[in-house]
Amino acid sequence: MHPRIEDYALIGDEQTAALVGRDGSVDWLCLPRFDSPACFAKLLGDKENGHWRIAPKGAKGHCTRRAYRPGTLVLDTEWETAEGAVRVTDLMPQRDHAPDLVRVVEGLHGKVTVRSTLRLRFDYGSIVPWMRKTNSHRVAIAGPDSVWLRTEPPVHTWGEDYGTHSEFTLKKGEKVAFVLTWHPSHHPRPPQIDPYKALHTSVKDWQKWSAACRYDGPHRDAVLRSLLTLKALTYAPTGGIVAAPTTSLPEELGGVRNWDYRYCWLRDSTLTLGALLACGYHEEAEAWRNWLLRAVAGDPADLQIMYGLAGERRLPEFELSWLSGFADSTPVRIGNEAVNQLQLDVYGEVLDSLSLARSSGLSAKPHTWAIQATLMDWLQAQWRQPDEGLWEVRGGRRQFVHSKVMVWVAADRAVRTLEENPKLRGDVDGWRALRDEVHREVCEKGFDTERNTFTQSYGSRELDAALLLIPRVGFLPPDDPRVIGTVDAIREELGHDGFLRRYSTDETTVDGLPGDEGTFLVCSFWLADALHMTGRKKEARELFERLVGLTNDVGLLAEEYDPVAGRQLGNFPQAFSHVGLVNTALALFGDDEAG
């Protein structure tokens, strides 16, 4: 049986990440970066596409229990057998020189024989490396990639069936540490780390980071786990935050809605920045803001919706024919064609983010206002264009209401910045006029008076969960009848078992794709926010409780959820879902209303 998406846990070193299954197998790992080719790709294929399993000999199914050590990204997986019990502790220490995957096996009681099976397959599972033994270590080489495997203390390893195997027996208190280290094949071997010291240091460092969390309301563990996940999805050298560490996990099992999320989206910027700042993580917020400034620098006409980890602009999309896909969901895609789309909302998100950064006291950066003013000048001339909208539809451009609302946000934040900072220069009168014109047009062309709701695009009858953000961004007050009507209509028409779809895939060709998708978790968090803002606080808290209940056993969320099958869907773990969890907790409980 193929594992479920929620069967996985995340470990990482803030430059890449691995997914570890309940069966003790690492089934996904890209080296050396999040967006590098995977050396373990079983997640999207089978065991011959690369994986590394450590478990008691003969164990067929899931572990007995697993959990992160409190406040860390260090994962303990325990197995109870008839002969005794063992624990496997997985981590990726923050790197000094090269990425390391450390797996420490410890006997807990009795006497257990443990089996390690390592199948390295470079380039997304397509290349079997040449493996040789040197002293007590093994080294695998193919093209640009080289991986070293060692154990401490040394245990016997052998090659068989295009894999590297080892078997050993542990009694209580005995330990064996495996260290897998990657480096470019044309470079000398990097310095070796002490795996036991790395474990101790990692636990200490993660717990120190977690202790800085300022949120102390209900569901603090879930909020902290979400913040730890956002930290893990941060590419530390640049401050960029990837949407997810995976590609092509399906939005519908067996379907084609499979996308590469290993990049940084501007649409996430304001919500992510707000979550980090509100919880006390100013250093991470500033790093994200600085990444944003570097990424968007240049001609405003060239602004993209997403960028690579360091701000790369070319992310060409192609398919990997040799991978069968998660649960036979093909194609498996690398890169993301949506990078070339026009999404006007990102201008609003960038202006909103930089306004929030300024008002929150993040250190000023030269040219920040010049970038904002240049973006506003372009938007003032181009805002009437149809676009693909924040959901990156592939069914053609439309006059999306959310996009226009975010144009209003851009103008509003620019005007307010000038009003609060008289020394700055800009076309304040022109931007005020733009703000008023956009507001008037949206209310005239984007509102269905018959149904008392804003619609997905001008003149359409379809709805869009992104319209729930209208009161949050300040376009209209929460008690406006049009806001309340929109919230009610969206809940009625897009609701599925109490959760929300982004939009209807049954009656519209807006996204240009066949098939269906699950309920979109961040949209359901937005619904909880909207219910809270419109005075329905009990309903908001009940929905939030249900959403927190969807996290897997180690507190992680994918992009979507299928209420019928009762399983998570989409790339995993999803930054947007965890940002939603944090921000909704702050909205509902941040003012200590819960007591």
XYZ file of C-alpha atoms in Angstrom:
595
model
C 0.000 0.000 0.000
C 1.272 3.459 -0.906
C 1.817 5.697 2.128
C -0.381 8.704 2.713
C 1.037 12.197 2.475
C 0.437 12.663 6.207
C 2.554 9.586 6.956
C 5.654 11.757 6.600
C 7.596 13.951 8.999
C 10.001 16.738 8.040
C 13.629 17.200 8.989
C 15.941 19.830 7.528
C 18.913 22.135 7.873
C 17.428 25.412 6.537
C 18.871 24.754 3.100
C 17.107 21.534 2.184
C 14.768 19.024 3.801
C 13.951 15.324 3.940
C 10.672 13.481 4.435
C 10.765 10.487 6.773
C 7.912 7.964 6.692
C 6.262 6.120 9.562
C 8.060 3.003 8.313
C 11.466 4.568 9.032
C 12.243 5.306 5.386
C 13.607 8.594 4.066
C 11.674 8.811 0.790
C 12.489 12.364 -0.344
C 15.692 14.382 -0.147
C 17.088 16.992 -2.541
C 20.779 17.861 -2.237
C 22.278 20.335 -1.708
C 19.247 22.715 -1.905
C 15.469 22.473 -1.706
C 15.253 22.814 -5.491
C 18.140 20.451 -6.345
C 17.516 17.060 -7.968
C 16.439 14.450 -5.422
C 18.719 11.577 -4.427
C 15.791 9.852 -2.680
C 12.660 10.029 -4.852
C 10.615 7.025 -3.693
C 7.961 9.554 -2.663
C 7.164 10.024 -6.360
C 8.004 6.535 -7.557
C 9.097 3.305 -5.925
C 12.048 1.972 -3.931
C 14.196 1.832 -7.066
C 13.994 5.622 -7.291
C 15.928 5.970 -4.038
C 15.211 5.729 -0.325
C 16.900 4.865 2.975
C 15.099 2.729 5.513
C 16.313 1.898 9.026
C 14.016 -0.382 11.040
C 14.055 -3.645 13.012
C 14.851 -6.597 10.755
C 11.659 -8.034 9.331
C 9.493 -5.034 10.299
C 6.899 -4.604 7.554
C 4.665 -1.757 8.661
C 4.676 1.437 10.645
C 6.666 2.279 13.736
C 5.100 1.979 17.184
C 5.304 5.697 17.897
C 7.153 8.812 16.775
C 7.452 12.428 17.851
C 9.649 15.477 17.524
C 11.678 16.320 20.577
C 9.841 19.306 22.087
C 10.621 22.573 20.336
C 12.910 20.968 17.736
C 13.098 19.493 14.256
C 14.743 16.345 15.678
C 12.551 13.282 15.089
C 12.416 10.175 17.302
C 10.896 7.020 15.802
C 10.445 4.037 18.160
C 9.824 0.388 17.405
C 8.538 -2.202 19.878
C 9.230 -5.813 18.855
C 8.924 -9.199 20.507
C 12.667 -9.055 21.212
C 12.844 -5.480 22.556
C 12.702 -1.853 21.450
C 14.874 0.577 19.493
C 14.737 4.268 18.672
C 15.890 5.940 15.457
C 16.632 9.653 15.829
C 16.715 11.619 12.556
C 18.069 15.097 12.009
C 19.889 17.326 9.557
C 22.340 19.503 11.516
C 22.702 23.089 10.371
C 25.634 22.816 8.056
C 29.074 24.322 8.342
C 30.457 22.909 5.120
C 28.231 20.261 3.560
C 24.721 18.858 4.130
C 24.578 15.885 6.501
C 21.742 13.489 7.240
C 22.268 11.907 10.653
C 20.393 8.801 11.846
C 21.186 7.601 15.376
C 19.918 4.127 16.337
C 19.680 3.320 20.060
C 18.630 0.189 21.921
C 15.923 0.894 24.508
C 15.394 -2.562 26.026
C 15.853 -6.182 25.095
C 17.961 -7.125 22.105
C 16.898 -6.021 18.619
C 18.469 -6.676 15.225
C 18.256 -3.596 13.003
C 18.460 -3.459 9.217
C 19.585 -0.456 7.147
C 18.841 -0.409 3.410
C 20.205 2.536 1.430
C 19.448 3.050 -2.247
C 20.957 6.252 -3.608
C 19.540 7.396 -6.955
C 20.740 10.749 -8.198
C 18.816 13.082 -10.534
C 15.320 12.324 -9.229
C 15.793 8.596 -9.053
C 17.167 8.119 -12.564
C 20.884 7.522 -11.950
C 22.439 4.614 -10.029
C 25.786 5.874 -8.706
C 29.057 3.982 -8.637
C 29.588 2.859 -5.023
C 32.991 1.959 -3.611
C 34.391 1.202 -0.199
C 37.212 3.218 1.298
C 38.458 2.240 4.763
C 35.258 1.863 6.822
C 33.293 4.293 4.666
C 31.387 4.025 1.419
C 31.322 6.686 -1.270
C 28.823 6.980 -4.129
C 29.666 9.046 -7.214
C 27.716 9.917 -10.358
C 28.307 13.047 -12.427
C 28.310 16.148 -10.201
C 27.176 14.309 -7.048
C 29.165 12.521 -4.387
C 27.792 11.042 -1.157
C 29.718 9.510 1.734
C 28.220 7.037 4.186
C 29.867 6.218 7.483
C 28.835 4.757 10.807
C 30.061 5.432 14.319
C 31.030 2.982 15.685
C 31.745 1.160 12.396
C 29.323 -1.599 11.386
C 29.625 -4.022 8.504
C 28.055 -2.870 5.222
C 27.691 -4.729 1.941
C 26.400 -4.066 -1.539
C 23.447 -6.007 -2.908
C 20.639 -5.360 -5.392
C 22.030 -1.892 -6.247
C 21.831 -0.889 -2.602
C 24.023 -0.637 0.485
C 22.944 -2.762 3.429
C 23.941 -3.246 7.039
C 22.641 -5.337 9.903
C 23.516 -5.133 13.580
C 22.091 -5.978 16.981
C 21.619 -3.498 19.819
C 20.990 -3.964 23.517
C 19.776 -1.294 25.917
C 21.985 1.813 25.786
C 23.978 0.731 22.735
C 24.060 3.142 19.808
C 25.074 3.289 16.160
C 25.088 6.582 14.247
C 24.852 6.785 10.453
C 26.034 9.924 8.682
C 25.260 10.605 5.015
C 27.227 13.560 3.607
C 26.901 15.157 0.147
C 29.442 17.254 -1.699
C 30.226 18.148 -5.322
C 32.118 15.214 -6.827
C 34.957 17.465 -8.038
C 35.588 18.786 -4.512
C 37.575 17.056 -1.771
C 35.658 15.322 0.959
C 34.333 17.826 3.538
C 35.281 17.594 7.227
C 33.491 14.887 9.181
C 31.013 15.858 11.877
C 30.573 14.162 15.249
C 27.002 12.808 14.956
C 26.403 12.644 18.717
C 27.646 16.170 19.264
C 25.552 17.310 16.280
C 22.459 15.775 17.869
C 23.091 17.498 21.188
C 23.781 20.849 19.520
C 20.761 20.623 17.230
C 18.372 19.943 20.106
C 19.854 22.813 22.101
C 19.763 25.276 19.187
C 16.203 24.450 18.113
C 14.915 24.694 21.680
C 16.616 28.041 22.147
C 14.910 29.284 18.982
C 11.530 27.949 20.111
C 11.843 29.603 23.519
C 11.690 33.010 21.813
C 8.104 32.411 20.638
C 5.857 35.120 22.082
C 2.560 33.349 21.458
C 1.187 31.847 24.653
C -2.475 31.235 23.852
C -4.499 28.082 23.159
C -2.933 25.458 20.900
C 0.543 26.840 21.522
C 2.116 23.522 20.515
C 0.423 23.663 17.101
C 1.436 27.293 16.605
C 5.036 26.587 17.595
C 5.196 23.537 15.314
C 3.946 25.724 12.470
C 6.626 28.329 13.205
C 9.283 25.610 13.351
C 8.054 24.388 9.977
C 8.332 27.885 8.502
C 11.848 28.113 9.910
C 12.672 24.737 8.350
C 11.371 25.935 4.968
C 13.642 28.997 5.089
C 16.671 28.962 2.825
C 19.081 30.414 5.367
C 21.702 31.873 2.960
C 19.126 34.273 1.458
C 16.132 34.371 3.823
C 13.727 33.115 1.142
C 10.954 30.761 2.303
C 9.860 27.944 -0.014
C 6.157 27.170 -0.368
C 6.901 23.483 0.293
C 9.929 21.176 0.101
C 8.240 18.873 -2.432
C 7.043 18.754 -6.001
C 4.058 17.053 -7.619
C 2.256 15.744 -4.560
C -1.255 15.605 -6.057
C -4.231 17.812 -5.326
C -6.330 14.889 -6.550
C -5.128 11.292 -6.295
C -4.511 10.024 -9.815
C -5.025 13.533 -11.231
C -2.842 15.992 -13.118
C -2.879 18.901 -10.640
C 0.704 18.250 -9.569
C 3.015 21.243 -9.238
C 6.534 22.085 -8.090
C 6.384 24.209 -4.921
C 10.104 24.388 -4.087
C 10.249 28.123 -4.786
C 9.391 31.397 -3.049
C 6.037 33.047 -3.800
C 5.446 36.765 -3.315
C 1.781 36.082 -2.498
C 2.874 34.566 0.826
C 4.928 37.573 1.830
C 2.578 39.759 3.887
C 0.943 36.906 5.774
C 4.297 35.253 6.508
C 5.897 38.509 7.599
C 2.976 39.243 9.909
C 3.139 35.797 11.522
C 6.889 36.031 12.161
C 6.717 39.568 13.553
C 3.744 38.869 15.813
C 5.447 35.827 17.329
C 8.713 37.608 18.048
C 10.888 36.404 15.157
C 12.199 39.728 13.881
C 15.454 38.293 12.544
C 13.612 35.859 10.280
C 11.125 38.566 9.269
C 13.960 40.894 8.327
C 15.725 38.179 6.321
C 12.479 37.500 4.432
C 11.970 41.242 3.830
C 15.531 41.550 2.522
C 15.028 38.579 0.184
C 11.874 40.254 -1.066
C 13.668 43.522 -1.804
C 16.400 41.762 -3.780
C 13.935 39.612 -5.690
C 11.681 42.450 -6.849
C 14.485 44.891 -7.700
C 14.516 45.916 -11.363
C 11.945 46.902 -13.944
C 8.482 46.689 -12.306
C 7.114 45.296 -15.564
C 9.296 42.250 -14.910
C 7.914 41.529 -11.435
C 7.285 37.807 -11.071
C 4.884 35.947 -8.813
C 7.632 33.610 -7.621
C 11.413 33.348 -7.609
C 14.096 30.814 -6.852
C 15.710 30.487 -3.447
C 18.219 33.240 -4.181
C 15.874 35.252 -6.397
C 16.437 33.293 -9.612
C 13.914 34.197 -12.296
C 14.038 31.303 -14.736
C 12.138 28.268 -13.417
C 11.325 26.334 -16.621
C 8.729 23.585 -16.250
C 9.305 20.059 -17.561
C 8.166 16.532 -16.747
C 9.988 13.445 -15.435
C 8.638 10.520 -17.431
C 10.421 7.811 -15.429
C 8.602 8.581 -12.165
C 5.157 7.018 -11.684
C 4.002 9.805 -9.363
C 2.614 9.728 -5.843
C -0.230 7.163 -5.886
C 0.155 7.041 -9.699
C -0.546 10.769 -10.046
C 1.249 12.043 -13.129
C 2.864 14.015 -14.549
C 5.717 14.682 -12.139
C 6.736 18.273 -12.822
C 9.979 20.123 -12.176
C 9.961 23.911 -12.400
C 6.799 25.990 -12.585
C 5.408 27.574 -15.732
C 3.253 29.915 -13.658
C 6.384 31.996 -13.120
C 5.550 33.747 -16.415
C 2.016 34.732 -15.427
C 0.739 38.212 -14.703
C -0.780 38.356 -11.233
C -1.577 41.917 -10.279
C -2.223 40.980 -6.668
C 1.506 40.516 -6.030
C 2.026 44.266 -6.342
C -0.402 44.731 -3.476
C 1.263 42.011 -1.445
C 4.722 43.518 -1.929
C 3.560 47.041 -1.031
C 1.646 45.687 1.963
C 4.682 43.704 3.141
C 7.045 46.639 2.910
C 4.512 48.887 4.658
C 4.198 46.337 7.459
C 7.985 46.059 7.700
C 8.300 49.829 8.029
C 5.555 50.164 10.648
C 6.960 47.210 12.632
C 10.321 48.849 13.028
C 12.434 46.593 10.843
C 15.700 48.290 9.971
C 15.420 50.705 7.070
C 17.021 49.722 3.788
C 18.263 52.184 1.167
C 16.074 52.424 -1.924
C 13.124 50.596 -0.317
C 10.785 53.502 -0.935
C 12.178 54.050 -4.427
C 11.261 50.454 -5.283
C 7.761 50.923 -3.860
C 7.208 54.164 -5.757
C 8.394 52.609 -9.010
C 6.048 49.657 -8.549
C 3.173 52.068 -7.891
C 3.897 54.106 -11.008
C 3.769 50.961 -13.137
C 0.621 49.700 -11.444
C -1.096 53.053 -11.940
C -0.689 52.642 -15.696
C -1.356 48.888 -15.954
C -3.934 47.931 -13.326
C -6.833 47.576 -15.770
C -5.274 44.531 -17.420
C -6.859 41.111 -16.880
C -4.554 38.648 -15.146
C -4.268 35.025 -14.042
C -5.056 35.771 -10.386
C -3.459 34.436 -7.219
C -4.490 30.819 -7.922
C -2.359 30.779 -11.097
C -5.165 29.558 -13.332
C -4.249 28.179 -16.723
C -7.602 28.862 -18.385
C -6.901 32.413 -19.536
C -6.779 35.862 -17.991
C -9.780 37.502 -16.343
C -10.629 40.610 -14.372
C -10.234 38.890 -11.013
C -11.815 40.772 -8.126
C -9.148 39.740 -5.623
C -6.455 41.077 -7.945
C -8.206 44.458 -8.113
C -8.697 44.523 -4.335
C -4.941 44.049 -3.965
C -4.330 46.898 -6.422
C -6.392 48.999 -3.992
C -4.196 47.686 -1.151
C -1.056 48.768 -3.011
C -2.405 52.292 -3.517
C -3.720 52.503 0.032
C -0.417 51.460 1.608
C 1.551 53.817 -0.616
C -0.713 56.770 0.287
C -0.584 55.972 3.990
C 3.205 55.673 3.889
C 3.472 59.166 2.376
C 0.986 60.588 4.872
C 2.972 59.137 7.789
C 6.393 60.036 6.351
C 6.223 63.588 4.897
C 9.884 63.509 3.859
C 9.216 60.782 1.285
C 8.281 61.834 -2.243
C 5.567 60.329 -4.436
C 2.434 61.012 -6.459
C 0.154 61.058 -3.440
C -2.736 62.775 -5.264
C -2.547 60.374 -8.195
C -2.392 57.363 -5.914
C -5.342 58.604 -3.870
C -7.314 58.951 -7.083
C -6.262 55.450 -8.116
C -7.338 54.053 -4.744
C -10.765 55.666 -5.078
C -11.232 54.559 -8.691
C -10.322 50.940 -8.015
C -12.608 50.803 -4.970
C -15.514 52.203 -6.961
C -14.970 49.831 -9.881
C -14.698 46.718 -7.699
C -17.897 47.571 -5.860
C -19.714 48.190 -9.170
C -18.377 45.407 -11.382
C -17.262 42.777 -8.876
C -20.386 42.633 -6.715
C -23.512 40.599 -7.395
C -26.355 42.636 -5.856
C -28.858 39.848 -6.415
C -26.880 37.390 -4.281
C -25.243 40.026 -2.037
C -21.719 38.770 -2.655
C -18.516 39.724 -4.380
C -17.681 37.355 -7.229
C -14.521 35.754 -8.547
C -14.238 38.072 -11.543
C -16.193 40.914 -13.108
C -19.541 39.710 -14.408
C -19.125 36.108 -13.240
C -21.346 34.133 -10.892
C -18.480 32.030 -9.533
C -17.088 32.723 -6.080
C -13.534 32.710 -4.778
C -12.333 32.061 -1.230
C -9.713 34.815 -1.611
C -12.592 37.319 -1.302
C -12.622 36.473 2.420
C -9.536 38.699 2.691
C -11.532 41.852 1.841
C -12.078 42.868 5.494
C -8.625 41.704 6.547
C -6.836 44.043 4.125
C -9.178 46.925 5.004
C -11.009 47.241 1.674
C -14.324 47.225 3.552
C -15.085 47.038 7.283
C -16.130 43.645 8.696
C -19.634 44.860 9.567
C -20.372 45.979 5.999
C -23.409 43.986 4.733
C -21.495 43.197 1.518
C -18.720 41.570 3.540
C -21.131 39.518 5.637
C -23.018 38.485 2.491
C -19.778 37.409 0.808
C -18.692 35.341 3.802
C -22.078 33.606 3.919
C -22.178 32.951 0.168
C -18.663 31.535 0.101
C -19.366 29.278 3.052
C -22.556 28.060 1.357
C -21.269 27.565 -2.193
C -17.632 26.580 -1.634
C -18.048 24.706 1.638
C -17.381 20.975 1.822
C -17.966 19.287 5.164
C -17.272 22.590 6.903
C -14.025 23.291 5.040
C -13.541 25.463 1.931
C -12.556 24.952 -1.676
C -10.682 27.770 -3.394
C -13.310 27.966 -6.134
C -15.631 25.586 -7.935
C -14.001 23.121 -10.322
C -17.381 21.635 -11.288
C -19.049 24.505 -13.100
C -16.182 26.617 -14.355
C -13.229 26.272 -16.674
C -11.389 29.084 -14.931
C -8.290 27.003 -14.183
C -8.229 25.210 -17.530
C -7.560 21.834 -15.928
C -9.463 18.559 -15.782
C -10.373 16.847 -12.528
C -10.995 18.091 -9.030
C -9.069 19.082 -5.917
C -9.465 18.965 -2.148
C -10.516 21.680 0.257
C -7.821 24.325 0.506
C -6.571 24.604 4.065
C -5.428 28.229 4.075
C -8.854 29.233 2.707
C -10.494 27.447 5.614
C -8.280 29.406 8.005
C -9.338 32.586 6.177
C -12.960 31.590 6.779
C -12.275 31.260 10.493
C -10.689 34.737 10.428
C -13.673 36.181 8.560
C -16.179 34.581 10.935
C -14.249 36.047 13.869
C -14.121 39.518 12.310
C -17.854 39.478 11.548
C -18.717 38.652 15.156
C -19.263 34.900 14.904
C -16.468 34.079 17.295
C -17.825 30.753 18.537
C -18.106 29.429 14.984
C -14.635 30.735 14.204
C -13.115 28.886 17.151
C -14.987 25.679 16.345
C -13.635 25.767 12.776
C -10.128 26.484 14.039
C -10.339 23.477 16.370
C -11.337 21.261 13.443
C -8.482 22.596 11.308
C -5.895 22.015 14.020
C -7.307 18.504 14.272
C -6.289 17.859 10.661
C -2.570 18.087 11.442
C -0.820 14.743 11.305
C 0.667 13.004 14.331
C 3.680 15.338 14.315
C 1.713 18.549 13.688
C 2.172 19.019 9.924
C -0.269 20.143 7.234
C -0.277 19.711 3.476
C -1.862 22.192 1.081
C -5.304 20.559 0.929
C -7.585 18.064 2.661
C -10.081 15.558 1.261
C -12.998 15.342 3.744
C -14.459 12.280 1.994
C -11.303 10.157 2.053
C -10.119 11.799 5.281
C -6.598 12.431 4.016
C -4.243 15.281 3.187
C -3.489 16.282 -0.407
C -0.960 18.491 -2.181
C 2.612 19.449 -1.454
C 3.782 18.865 2.098
C 4.323 20.452 4.484
C 2.796 23.591 3.033
C 4.043 26.955 4.305
C 0.775 28.718 3.425
C -1.260 26.273 5.552
C 1.034 26.760 8.539
C 1.035 30.554 8.097
C -2.753 30.335 8.124
C -2.719 28.350 11.365
C -0.442 30.869 13.088
C -2.319 33.945 11.901
C -5.734 32.528 12.798
C -4.506 31.603 16.284
C -3.234 35.166 16.664
C -6.521 36.602 15.409
C -8.676 34.434 17.656
C -6.559 34.269 20.790
C -3.797 36.834 20.489
C -5.757 39.386 22.472
C -6.155 36.914 25.366
C -9.927 36.820 24.922
C -9.781 33.120 25.622
C -8.769 33.839 29.162
